Structure formats: C-alpha cells, structure tokens
Amino acid sequence: MHFFSTLFAGLFFGTGLILSGMANPTKVQNFLDIFGTWDPSLAFVMGGAVLVTAPGFWFVQKRSTPFFHDMFHLPTRNDLDARLVTGAAIFGIGWGLGGLCPGPAVTSLPFATSGVLVFVPAMLVGMSLAKLTALPSRKTISA
Amino acid sequence: METEFTPIASLLGGGLIGLSAVILMASHGRVAGISGIVSRILPPAIDTKGLPQGLTFIAGLLLAAPLFFGIVGQTPDITISNNMALLGLAGILVGFGSVLGNGCTSGHGVCGISRMSARSMIATVTFMTTGVVTVFILRHVVGG
C-alpha cells in the first residue's frame, strides 16, 4: 500500500500533466506569451489543481498523522529571503526559454523527443549545482 | 505557433494533479513538489530515507506517458524547440532555480498556493513574471 500510494500519486500527476497540456512546451510558452499567441488554458490547470488540493489538504490535515508516516512535513517558513526570490526568478527564465518545468520534463521522457533528452540531464546538473552551493545552510532548508 | 484553448481538458488535468497532491499528503505527509522529489535523490547529500518514496513517485510519472499512449493510441501534441543549446541552458536554469527557490510550478504554484503560503505566492508571481518577460524577449525581441 505504502509504495502503491506514491506510485499512483506519480501516475495521476503525470497523466494530469499530459491531459492538461502542461507537457507541451509550446502550449506553456503560449500561456506565458500574453502579448502574442496567448493560450490561457494553463490558468485552468492551476485552478483545477488548487480547487482539489486546497480542500483536500484541509481535510487530510484534520488527521494527526499521515497514513504511512509519523508526521506531516509541511514547509513552516513564512519569511521572505533573497534566495527564494532569486531562485524563483531564475526558474522562471528557464521555464520561459524551454517551456518545460521539472514535472512535465520527467513525464515526457518516455516520448523521447530530443529536446527533452537534452533538457532533463541539464536540469539534474542544475539541481545538483544548487544543492552544492546551498550545502552550508542546509539546516535552514530542512527547517 | 498557436495552440488550441482547452479549458475543460486543462481543468480536468489540473484536478488529477490536485488529487495526486492530496494522495501524497494523506499517505506520506509530503508536499507534491517535483523539483523537491527529484532533487532529494540527487547528490550531494542524497536523502536515502526518502529514496523509495521518491523513486516510486518518479516511476509513476514515467508510466503516465506509455499508459496514455496505450489508451488513446497516439502521443499528445508536443512541440518543443529544436535549439538544443537553448534547451540545455533552460534545463540548467530550471534545475538550479527550482532548488535555490525551494520549489517549482507544483510545489509553490499548486501546493503552496493551496496552503495560502506567502512564500509560495511570492515565488509564483516571481517565476510567472520572469517567464512572461523571457518569452516576450525570446519571441518578440530576439525572434521578432
């Protein structure tokens, strides 16, 4: 059950990405291209997700613990720091350039388009680099 | 290139993404942030305790495309740039930025906003803004 839950969570997530159009980089870029060939569809993806997640999270957290784990791991920080904004800004530039973010990139790997096969290894390198630079302050990350 | 406006498919797909986030929260108490799930199993400092959960979630993500193909009988519309240098750069920026900023479209954009997290709202507005500016420059200034 334990592993089925994460496997199915991944499967639903990936299916949702494909069905919604998030796995199509041109559609993502069109969502961001508000002064050009704007396609507002992806606002509906985020809307649909939040409509399920917001009440779902509220309901789930009425339990004292999750089903297969001893505690909820919720981000608790509410301060704003330069790392958050800088990271988000850099992420957005990459998202705009390629039309891909981590979920859709991993999900479209089996379609094996050459673009994704270049993007994903580069993304993994970028992630490791960021972890490397952030190592001294790991305590604040896990907090 | 124009893409078709698909409010219903996008809303349904979004609902599935939300369902996935709720399952992960209910089962393991974790936020469904893909950049977090992927980066935690990368060096340095691999999270060995969370490795089985991370790997099964990623296995689920990877099964979605073959399953979609098996049921629908065709691949979905996917058009991507053929500028490999650009995609390599995009990949590095997406990976680096999402880990530095503790989240991406899913962790901040879906889960964070659902929890009314101020940090996630700021992050989402920030990456939407730089994304819009980047696409504007890419398509209307450089490529114009």
mmCIF file of C-alpha atoms in Angstrom:
data_model
loop_
_atom_site.group_PDB
_atom_site.id
_atom_site.type_symbol
_atom_site.label_atom_id
_atom_site.label_comp_id
_atom_site.label_asym_id
_atom_site.label_seq_id
_atom_site.Cartn_x
_atom_site.Cartn_y
_atom_site.Cartn_z
ATOM 1 C CA MET A 1 0.000 0.000 0.000
ATOM 2 C CA HIS A 2 2.818 2.237 1.086
ATOM 3 C CA PHE A 3 4.527 2.228 -2.311
ATOM 4 C CA PHE A 4 1.314 1.952 -4.289
ATOM 5 C CA SER A 5 0.251 5.308 -2.907
ATOM 6 C CA THR A 6 3.358 7.090 -4.201
ATOM 7 C CA LEU A 7 3.300 5.147 -7.480
ATOM 8 C CA PHE A 8 -0.317 6.140 -8.107
ATOM 9 C CA ALA A 9 0.325 9.696 -6.971
ATOM 10 C CA GLY A 10 3.052 9.876 -9.631
ATOM 11 C CA LEU A 11 0.856 8.253 -12.252
ATOM 12 C CA PHE A 12 -2.042 10.656 -11.610
ATOM 13 C CA PHE A 13 0.334 13.604 -11.603
ATOM 14 C CA GLY A 14 1.886 12.618 -14.944
ATOM 15 C CA THR A 15 -1.495 11.837 -16.514
ATOM 16 C CA GLY A 16 -2.784 15.200 -15.311
ATOM 17 C CA LEU A 17 0.176 16.960 -16.885
ATOM 18 C CA ILE A 18 -0.330 15.227 -20.241
ATOM 19 C CA LEU A 19 -4.121 15.678 -20.265
ATOM 20 C CA SER A 20 -3.890 19.345 -19.288
ATOM 21 C CA GLY A 21 -1.357 20.298 -21.959
ATOM 22 C CA MET A 22 1.418 21.144 -19.482
ATOM 23 C CA ALA A 23 3.624 18.530 -21.160
ATOM 24 C CA ASN A 24 3.540 20.527 -24.406
ATOM 25 C CA PRO A 25 6.288 23.180 -24.204
ATOM 26 C CA THR A 26 4.730 25.316 -26.956
ATOM 27 C CA LYS A 27 1.451 25.471 -25.022
ATOM 28 C CA VAL A 28 3.313 26.517 -21.870
ATOM 29 C CA GLN A 29 5.159 29.229 -23.790
ATOM 30 C CA ASN A 30 1.879 30.382 -25.318
ATOM 31 C CA PHE A 31 0.462 30.721 -21.809
ATOM 32 C CA LEU A 32 3.394 32.997 -20.974
ATOM 33 C CA ASP A 33 3.117 34.857 -24.303
ATOM 34 C CA ILE A 34 0.385 37.254 -23.216
ATOM 35 C CA PHE A 35 1.411 39.788 -25.870
ATOM 36 C CA GLY A 36 1.430 37.198 -28.674
ATOM 37 C CA THR A 37 -0.304 33.869 -29.302
ATOM 38 C CA TRP A 38 -1.742 33.758 -25.773
ATOM 39 C CA ASP A 39 -3.374 30.494 -24.690
ATOM 40 C CA PRO A 40 -4.897 30.906 -21.201
ATOM 41 C CA SER A 41 -5.505 27.124 -20.769
ATOM 42 C CA LEU A 42 -2.811 26.658 -18.158
ATOM 43 C CA ALA A 43 -4.536 29.022 -15.761
ATOM 44 C CA PHE A 44 -7.241 26.341 -15.713
ATOM 45 C CA VAL A 45 -4.654 23.687 -14.822
ATOM 46 C CA MET A 46 -3.552 25.623 -11.796
ATOM 47 C CA GLY A 47 -7.170 26.475 -10.971
ATOM 48 C CA GLY A 48 -8.289 22.839 -11.232
ATOM 49 C CA ALA A 49 -5.367 21.664 -9.116
ATOM 50 C CA VAL A 50 -5.928 24.246 -6.371
ATOM 51 C CA LEU A 51 -9.690 23.508 -6.350
ATOM 52 C CA VAL A 52 -8.880 19.909 -5.393
ATOM 53 C CA THR A 53 -5.733 20.455 -3.334
ATOM 54 C CA ALA A 54 -6.923 23.273 -1.060
ATOM 55 C CA PRO A 55 -9.960 21.433 0.406
ATOM 56 C CA GLY A 56 -8.067 18.104 0.185
ATOM 57 C CA PHE A 57 -5.149 19.357 2.265
ATOM 58 C CA TRP A 58 -7.518 20.909 4.791
ATOM 59 C CA PHE A 59 -9.407 17.640 5.145
ATOM 60 C CA VAL A 60 -6.284 15.443 5.337
ATOM 61 C CA GLN A 61 -4.677 17.619 7.976
ATOM 62 C CA LYS A 62 -7.557 17.050 10.335
ATOM 63 C CA ARG A 63 -5.788 13.749 10.981
ATOM 64 C CA SER A 64 -2.911 13.915 13.444
ATOM 65 C CA THR A 65 -0.548 11.956 11.154
ATOM 66 C CA PRO A 66 -0.500 10.778 7.520
ATOM 67 C CA PHE A 67 -1.486 7.152 6.860
ATOM 68 C CA PHE A 68 2.006 5.700 6.252
ATOM 69 C CA HIS A 69 4.255 8.113 8.079
ATOM 70 C CA ASP A 70 4.660 9.509 11.580
ATOM 71 C CA MET A 71 4.289 13.202 10.760
ATOM 72 C CA PHE A 72 3.354 15.845 8.199
ATOM 73 C CA HIS A 73 6.339 17.552 6.582
ATOM 74 C CA LEU A 74 4.952 20.982 5.889
ATOM 75 C CA PRO A 75 7.118 23.927 4.965
ATOM 76 C CA THR A 76 6.873 26.166 8.014
ATOM 77 C CA ARG A 77 8.867 29.213 6.960
ATOM 78 C CA ASN A 78 6.973 32.402 6.260
ATOM 79 C CA ASP A 79 9.876 34.826 5.947
ATOM 80 C CA LEU A 80 10.861 36.102 2.530
ATOM 81 C CA ASP A 81 14.509 35.899 1.606
ATOM 82 C CA ALA A 82 16.663 36.721 -1.381
ATOM 83 C CA ARG A 83 17.251 33.029 -2.162
ATOM 84 C CA LEU A 84 13.541 32.363 -2.634
ATOM 85 C CA VAL A 85 13.025 35.290 -4.996
ATOM 86 C CA THR A 86 16.329 34.802 -6.872
ATOM 87 C CA GLY A 87 15.654 31.086 -7.282
ATOM 88 C CA ALA A 88 12.099 31.651 -8.496
ATOM 89 C CA ALA A 89 13.295 34.353 -10.925
ATOM 90 C CA ILE A 90 15.985 32.047 -12.403
ATOM 91 C CA PHE A 91 13.488 29.185 -12.589
ATOM 92 C CA GLY A 92 11.023 31.390 -14.483
ATOM 93 C CA ILE A 93 13.655 32.386 -17.055
ATOM 94 C CA GLY A 94 14.460 28.718 -17.723
ATOM 95 C CA TRP A 95 10.734 27.864 -17.826
ATOM 96 C CA GLY A 96 10.142 30.561 -20.439
ATOM 97 C CA LEU A 97 13.172 29.586 -22.537
ATOM 98 C CA GLY A 98 12.281 25.893 -22.788
ATOM 99 C CA GLY A 99 8.578 25.747 -21.925
ATOM 100 C CA LEU A 100 9.381 22.910 -19.524
ATOM 101 C CA CYS A 101 9.393 22.634 -15.733
ATOM 102 C CA PRO A 102 10.507 19.583 -13.732
ATOM 103 C CA GLY A 103 7.206 17.609 -13.703
ATOM 104 C CA PRO A 104 6.427 17.777 -17.422
ATOM 105 C CA ALA A 105 10.104 17.254 -18.294
ATOM 106 C CA VAL A 106 10.300 13.954 -16.380
ATOM 107 C CA THR A 107 6.834 12.900 -17.572
ATOM 108 C CA SER A 108 7.700 13.407 -21.252
ATOM 109 C CA LEU A 109 10.961 11.435 -21.052
ATOM 110 C CA PRO A 110 9.290 8.271 -22.480
ATOM 111 C CA PHE A 111 8.218 10.226 -25.595
ATOM 112 C CA ALA A 112 11.985 10.663 -26.106
ATOM 113 C CA THR A 113 11.910 13.904 -28.078
ATOM 114 C CA SER A 114 15.488 15.069 -28.485
ATOM 115 C CA GLY A 115 14.723 18.359 -26.741
ATOM 116 C CA VAL A 116 13.591 16.623 -23.552
ATOM 117 C CA LEU A 117 16.569 14.269 -23.671
ATOM 118 C CA VAL A 118 18.831 17.341 -23.594
ATOM 119 C CA PHE A 119 16.744 19.278 -21.070
ATOM 120 C CA VAL A 120 16.413 16.653 -18.327
ATOM 121 C CA PRO A 121 20.135 15.846 -17.805
ATOM 122 C CA ALA A 122 20.869 19.600 -17.818
ATOM 123 C CA MET A 123 18.124 20.100 -15.219
ATOM 124 C CA LEU A 124 19.588 17.371 -12.974
ATOM 125 C CA VAL A 125 23.009 19.033 -13.211
ATOM 126 C CA GLY A 126 21.446 22.383 -12.297
ATOM 127 C CA MET A 127 19.732 20.817 -9.280
ATOM 128 C CA SER A 128 22.935 19.230 -8.017
ATOM 129 C CA LEU A 129 24.794 22.520 -8.507
ATOM 130 C CA ALA A 130 22.188 24.355 -6.436
ATOM 131 C CA LYS A 131 22.378 21.717 -3.698
ATOM 132 C CA LEU A 132 26.153 22.064 -3.706
ATOM 133 C CA THR A 133 26.063 25.834 -3.275
ATOM 134 C CA ALA A 134 23.357 25.566 -0.617
ATOM 135 C CA LEU A 135 25.105 22.906 1.491
ATOM 136 C CA PRO A 136 26.405 25.193 4.262
ATOM 137 C CA SER A 137 22.874 26.385 5.004
ATOM 138 C CA ARG A 138 21.179 23.003 4.844
ATOM 139 C CA LYS A 139 19.720 23.436 8.309
ATOM 140 C CA THR A 140 17.527 26.268 7.080
ATOM 141 C CA ILE A 141 16.424 24.197 4.086
ATOM 142 C CA SER A 142 15.168 21.279 6.136
ATOM 143 C CA ALA A 143 13.603 23.588 8.730
ATOM 144 C CA MET B 1 2.682 28.749 -33.206
ATOM 145 C CA GLU B 2 -0.861 28.920 -31.845
ATOM 146 C CA THR B 3 -2.250 26.208 -29.596
ATOM 147 C CA GLU B 4 -5.910 25.427 -29.062
ATOM 148 C CA PHE B 5 -7.596 26.821 -25.923
ATOM 149 C CA THR B 6 -8.526 23.725 -23.893
ATOM 150 C CA PRO B 7 -10.255 24.854 -20.688
ATOM 151 C CA ILE B 8 -12.003 21.550 -19.926
ATOM 152 C CA ALA B 9 -9.059 19.197 -20.537
ATOM 153 C CA SER B 10 -6.823 21.591 -18.624
ATOM 154 C CA LEU B 11 -9.239 21.839 -15.706
ATOM 155 C CA LEU B 12 -9.571 18.021 -15.553
ATOM 156 C CA GLY B 13 -5.830 17.526 -15.846
ATOM 157 C CA GLY B 14 -5.334 20.090 -13.095
ATOM 158 C CA GLY B 15 -7.836 18.192 -10.939
ATOM 159 C CA LEU B 16 -5.790 14.999 -11.377
ATOM 160 C CA ILE B 17 -2.646 16.877 -10.363
ATOM 161 C CA GLY B 18 -4.517 18.101 -7.283
ATOM 162 C CA LEU B 19 -5.689 14.563 -6.498
ATOM 163 C CA SER B 20 -2.089 13.394 -6.684
ATOM 164 C CA ALA B 21 -1.013 16.130 -4.270
ATOM 165 C CA VAL B 22 -3.761 15.131 -1.828
ATOM 166 C CA ILE B 23 -2.776 11.430 -2.025
ATOM 167 C CA LEU B 24 0.849 12.262 -1.277
ATOM 168 C CA MET B 25 -0.127 14.479 1.651
ATOM 169 C CA ALA B 26 -2.542 11.865 3.036
ATOM 170 C CA SER B 27 -0.141 8.942 2.664
ATOM 171 C CA HIS B 28 3.259 10.429 3.475
ATOM 172 C CA GLY B 29 2.581 13.950 4.703
ATOM 173 C CA ARG B 30 4.635 15.359 1.842
ATOM 174 C CA VAL B 31 4.093 18.300 -0.468
ATOM 175 C CA ALA B 32 3.982 17.178 -4.125
ATOM 176 C CA GLY B 33 6.799 19.370 -5.350
ATOM 177 C CA ILE B 34 8.502 17.705 -8.280
ATOM 178 C CA SER B 35 11.733 19.677 -8.002
ATOM 179 C CA GLY B 36 11.962 18.648 -4.339
ATOM 180 C CA ILE B 37 11.163 14.987 -5.020
ATOM 181 C CA VAL B 38 13.727 14.782 -7.836
ATOM 182 C CA SER B 39 16.473 16.853 -6.195
ATOM 183 C CA ARG B 40 16.295 14.977 -2.894
ATOM 184 C CA ILE B 41 17.516 11.809 -4.594
ATOM 185 C CA LEU B 42 20.401 13.589 -6.340
ATOM 186 C CA PRO B 43 23.926 14.092 -4.976
ATOM 187 C CA PRO B 44 25.231 15.760 -2.907
ATOM 188 C CA ALA B 45 23.517 14.678 0.325
ATOM 189 C CA ILE B 46 21.115 12.065 -1.094
ATOM 190 C CA ASP B 47 18.054 11.563 1.081
ATOM 191 C CA THR B 48 18.368 7.774 1.418
ATOM 192 C CA LYS B 49 15.394 7.514 3.773
ATOM 193 C CA GLY B 50 13.058 9.092 1.269
ATOM 194 C CA LEU B 51 14.593 7.251 -1.686
ATOM 195 C CA PRO B 52 11.912 4.515 -2.068
ATOM 196 C CA GLN B 53 9.051 7.054 -2.000
ATOM 197 C CA GLY B 54 10.852 9.347 -4.412
ATOM 198 C CA LEU B 55 11.683 6.576 -6.847
ATOM 199 C CA THR B 56 8.168 5.079 -6.841
ATOM 200 C CA PHE B 57 6.653 8.543 -7.447
ATOM 201 C CA ILE B 58 9.033 9.123 -10.366
ATOM 202 C CA ALA B 59 8.252 5.625 -11.687
ATOM 203 C CA GLY B 60 4.557 6.634 -11.632
ATOM 204 C CA LEU B 61 5.337 9.827 -13.559
ATOM 205 C CA LEU B 62 7.251 7.812 -16.164
ATOM 206 C CA LEU B 63 4.381 5.312 -16.539
ATOM 207 C CA ALA B 64 1.890 8.062 -17.406
ATOM 208 C CA ALA B 65 3.115 8.583 -20.990
ATOM 209 C CA PRO B 66 3.096 4.876 -22.029
ATOM 210 C CA LEU B 67 -0.305 4.453 -20.356
ATOM 211 C CA PHE B 68 -1.705 7.485 -22.180
ATOM 212 C CA PHE B 69 -0.315 6.123 -25.440
ATOM 213 C CA GLY B 70 -1.797 2.676 -24.714
ATOM 214 C CA ILE B 71 -5.277 4.066 -24.047
ATOM 215 C CA VAL B 72 -5.509 6.927 -26.524
ATOM 216 C CA GLY B 73 -3.399 5.237 -29.200
ATOM 217 C CA GLN B 74 -1.388 8.330 -30.077
ATOM 218 C CA THR B 75 1.107 10.635 -28.463
ATOM 219 C CA PRO B 76 -0.246 14.001 -27.243
ATOM 220 C CA ASP B 77 0.659 17.174 -29.130
ATOM 221 C CA ILE B 78 4.187 18.009 -28.099
ATOM 222 C CA THR B 79 6.081 20.714 -29.925
ATOM 223 C CA ILE B 80 9.408 21.739 -28.491
ATOM 224 C CA SER B 81 12.235 23.978 -29.657
ATOM 225 C CA ASN B 82 14.918 22.279 -31.738
ATOM 226 C CA ASN B 83 17.571 24.645 -30.415
ATOM 227 C CA MET B 84 19.481 22.189 -28.224
ATOM 228 C CA ALA B 85 21.835 24.798 -26.742
ATOM 229 C CA LEU B 86 18.813 26.818 -25.637
ATOM 230 C CA LEU B 87 17.165 23.752 -24.072
ATOM 231 C CA GLY B 88 20.378 22.803 -22.276
ATOM 232 C CA LEU B 89 20.582 26.304 -20.815
ATOM 233 C CA ALA B 90 16.873 26.201 -19.934
ATOM 234 C CA GLY B 91 17.375 22.877 -18.142
ATOM 235 C CA ILE B 92 20.249 24.175 -16.028
ATOM 236 C CA LEU B 93 18.314 27.332 -15.083
ATOM 237 C CA VAL B 94 15.144 25.362 -14.226
ATOM 238 C CA GLY B 95 17.075 22.851 -12.103
ATOM 239 C CA PHE B 96 19.224 25.438 -10.351
ATOM 240 C CA GLY B 97 16.438 27.966 -9.800
ATOM 241 C CA SER B 98 13.867 25.482 -8.517
ATOM 242 C CA VAL B 99 16.233 24.067 -5.901
ATOM 243 C CA LEU B 100 17.546 27.505 -4.875
ATOM 244 C CA GLY B 101 13.987 28.823 -4.571
ATOM 245 C CA ASN B 102 12.758 25.637 -2.832
ATOM 246 C CA GLY B 103 10.088 24.823 -5.383
ATOM 247 C CA CYS B 104 8.686 24.931 -8.886
ATOM 248 C CA THR B 105 5.272 25.144 -10.519
ATOM 249 C CA SER B 106 3.947 22.211 -8.484
ATOM 250 C CA GLY B 107 5.437 22.849 -5.032
ATOM 251 C CA HIS B 108 4.877 26.607 -4.997
ATOM 252 C CA GLY B 109 2.235 27.035 -7.704
ATOM 253 C CA VAL B 110 -0.158 24.274 -6.640
ATOM 254 C CA CYS B 111 0.628 23.024 -3.130
ATOM 255 C CA GLY B 112 1.924 26.316 -1.727
ATOM 256 C CA ILE B 113 -0.964 28.367 -3.034
ATOM 257 C CA SER B 114 -3.400 25.753 -1.710
ATOM 258 C CA ARG B 115 -1.849 26.201 1.718
ATOM 259 C CA MET B 116 -2.026 30.008 1.332
ATOM 260 C CA SER B 117 1.748 30.198 1.841
ATOM 261 C CA ALA B 118 3.053 33.752 1.425
ATOM 262 C CA ARG B 119 6.461 32.464 0.283
ATOM 263 C CA SER B 120 4.858 30.334 -2.420
ATOM 264 C CA MET B 121 2.651 33.178 -3.632
ATOM 265 C CA ILE B 122 5.679 35.472 -3.937
ATOM 266 C CA ALA B 123 7.631 32.695 -5.701
ATOM 267 C CA THR B 124 4.753 32.002 -8.118
ATOM 268 C CA VAL B 125 4.303 35.677 -9.023
ATOM 269 C CA THR B 126 8.088 35.946 -9.482
ATOM 270 C CA PHE B 127 8.519 32.975 -11.835
ATOM 271 C CA MET B 128 5.374 33.859 -13.797
ATOM 272 C CA THR B 129 6.763 37.370 -14.294
ATOM 273 C CA THR B 130 10.260 36.311 -15.392
ATOM 274 C CA GLY B 131 8.655 33.614 -17.568
ATOM 275 C CA VAL B 132 6.448 36.170 -19.348
ATOM 276 C CA VAL B 133 9.388 38.559 -19.812
ATOM 277 C CA THR B 134 11.616 35.740 -21.122
ATOM 278 C CA VAL B 135 9.043 34.551 -23.667
ATOM 279 C CA PHE B 136 8.444 38.163 -24.733
ATOM 280 C CA ILE B 137 12.164 38.692 -25.366
ATOM 281 C CA LEU B 138 12.565 35.270 -26.987
ATOM 282 C CA ARG B 139 9.624 35.668 -29.376
ATOM 283 C CA HIS B 140 9.146 39.390 -29.913
ATOM 284 C CA VAL B 141 12.576 40.941 -29.423
ATOM 285 C CA VAL B 142 15.175 38.339 -30.459
ATOM 286 C CA GLY B 143 12.959 36.213 -32.673
ATOM 287 C CA GLY B 144 10.735 39.107 -33.759
#
